[in-house]
Amino acid sequence: TQLLEQSPQFLSIQEGENLTVYCNSSSVFSSLQWYRQEPGEGPVLLVTVVTGGEVKKLKRLTFQFGDARKDSSLHITAAQPGDTGLYLCAVLFGNEKLTFGTGTRLTIIP
Amino acid sequence: NAGVTQTPKFQVLKTGQSMTLQCAQDMNHEYMSWYRQDPGMGLRLIHYSVGAGITDQGEVPNGYNVSRSTTEDFPLRLLSAAPSQTSVYFCASSYMTGSGNTIYFGEGSWLTVV
């Protein structure tokens, strides 16, 4: 059983469109992180959300932590080819154990 | 800034061979870890260390050993390689600062066991 379920698994859209990807769990977390991973590289941290209902913006990316701290979403406005990559959500247990979801592989078509 | 450096980048092993994946960080981070990434499985924690001389098991430790003799280095040893260990391996490091940790990953090591 996967602790963090991400959906959709794959998403391919045209440049300029908007999209939302999701990270869901039945567990409550103190914080949640989103990473982007490009081919041939390791994941890179985008944001950490810690408060239920929290919304954080990173240019065209909007991250939201659910009120109950069980889920999160990532919304991208006016997607660009540079947004292509694998988007991973992750939760930190203590200070050491980072557990990842299976990821959403996003392709933006020029 | 070197960050987290992994070697080798690519390796092919025969079943039963042993090898060591090297990981070094130059950020004086206390915490280091190893993950493997397989299609449809996400990244899974193999072993981790909270400081020199301290290591612990993650989610999928079987078939792997680690040691942490210095703050900078955290090698991962495959004792007797099996085809099931074909994967991409990532080393990571961070400060021990709680929920706001920024965890830095290396570029990955592609391992194929035939």
Short mmCIF file of C-alpha atoms in Angstrom, two decimals, chain A residues 2 9 30-31 33 35 37 40-43 45 48 50 86 88 92 95-98 100-102, chain B residues 9 31 35 37 40-43 45 48 50 57 90 96-99 101-103 105-107 110:
data_model
loop_
_atom_site.label_atom_id
_atom_site.label_comp_id
_atom_site.label_asym_id
_atom_site.label_seq_id
_atom_site.Cartn_x
_atom_site.Cartn_y
_atom_site.Cartn_z
CA GLN A 2 1.43 3.34 -1.10
CA GLN A 9 0.39 9.23 -13.17
CA SER A 30 3.05 17.77 9.85
CA SER A 31 4.52 18.91 6.56
CA GLN A 33 7.18 18.73 0.20
CA TYR A 35 9.98 18.08 -5.80
CA GLN A 37 12.94 15.78 -11.18
CA GLY A 40 19.18 12.33 -15.65
CA GLU A 41 19.08 14.39 -12.48
CA GLY A 42 18.08 14.05 -8.86
CA PRO A 43 14.89 15.59 -7.42
CA LEU A 45 12.90 20.72 -3.76
CA THR A 48 7.50 22.78 1.80
CA VAL A 50 3.37 22.96 6.90
CA LEU A 86 8.50 14.25 -12.85
CA LEU A 88 7.00 14.15 -6.63
CA LEU A 92 9.32 13.75 6.23
CA ASN A 95 14.27 14.52 10.55
CA GLU A 96 15.49 11.57 8.59
CA LYS A 97 12.96 9.53 6.62
CA LEU A 98 11.64 11.17 3.48
CA PHE A 100 7.92 9.83 -1.71
CA GLY A 101 4.81 9.35 -3.78
CA THR A 102 5.09 7.58 -7.14
CA LYS B 9 27.37 7.52 -12.98
CA TYR B 31 22.08 13.76 7.50
CA TYR B 35 17.40 5.95 -2.26
CA GLN B 37 14.22 4.77 -7.92
CA GLY B 40 6.19 3.07 -10.89
CA MET B 41 7.70 2.78 -7.40
CA GLY B 42 8.95 6.28 -6.72
CA LEU B 43 12.05 6.73 -4.59
CA LEU B 45 14.82 4.79 1.21
CA TYR B 48 20.32 6.66 6.17
CA VAL B 50 22.20 11.11 11.10
CA GLN B 57 17.87 1.01 7.84
CA PHE B 90 20.35 8.58 -5.45
CA MET B 96 18.97 18.35 10.67
CA THR B 97 16.59 21.28 10.92
CA GLY B 98 13.16 19.71 11.23
CA SER B 99 10.19 20.02 8.91
CA ASN B 101 14.68 20.62 5.76
CA THR B 102 16.05 21.22 2.29
CA ILE B 103 17.31 17.88 1.08
CA PHE B 105 20.16 15.00 -4.11
CA GLY B 106 23.06 13.83 -6.21
CA GLU B 107 22.65 13.26 -9.94
CA TRP B 110 22.52 3.98 -13.00
#
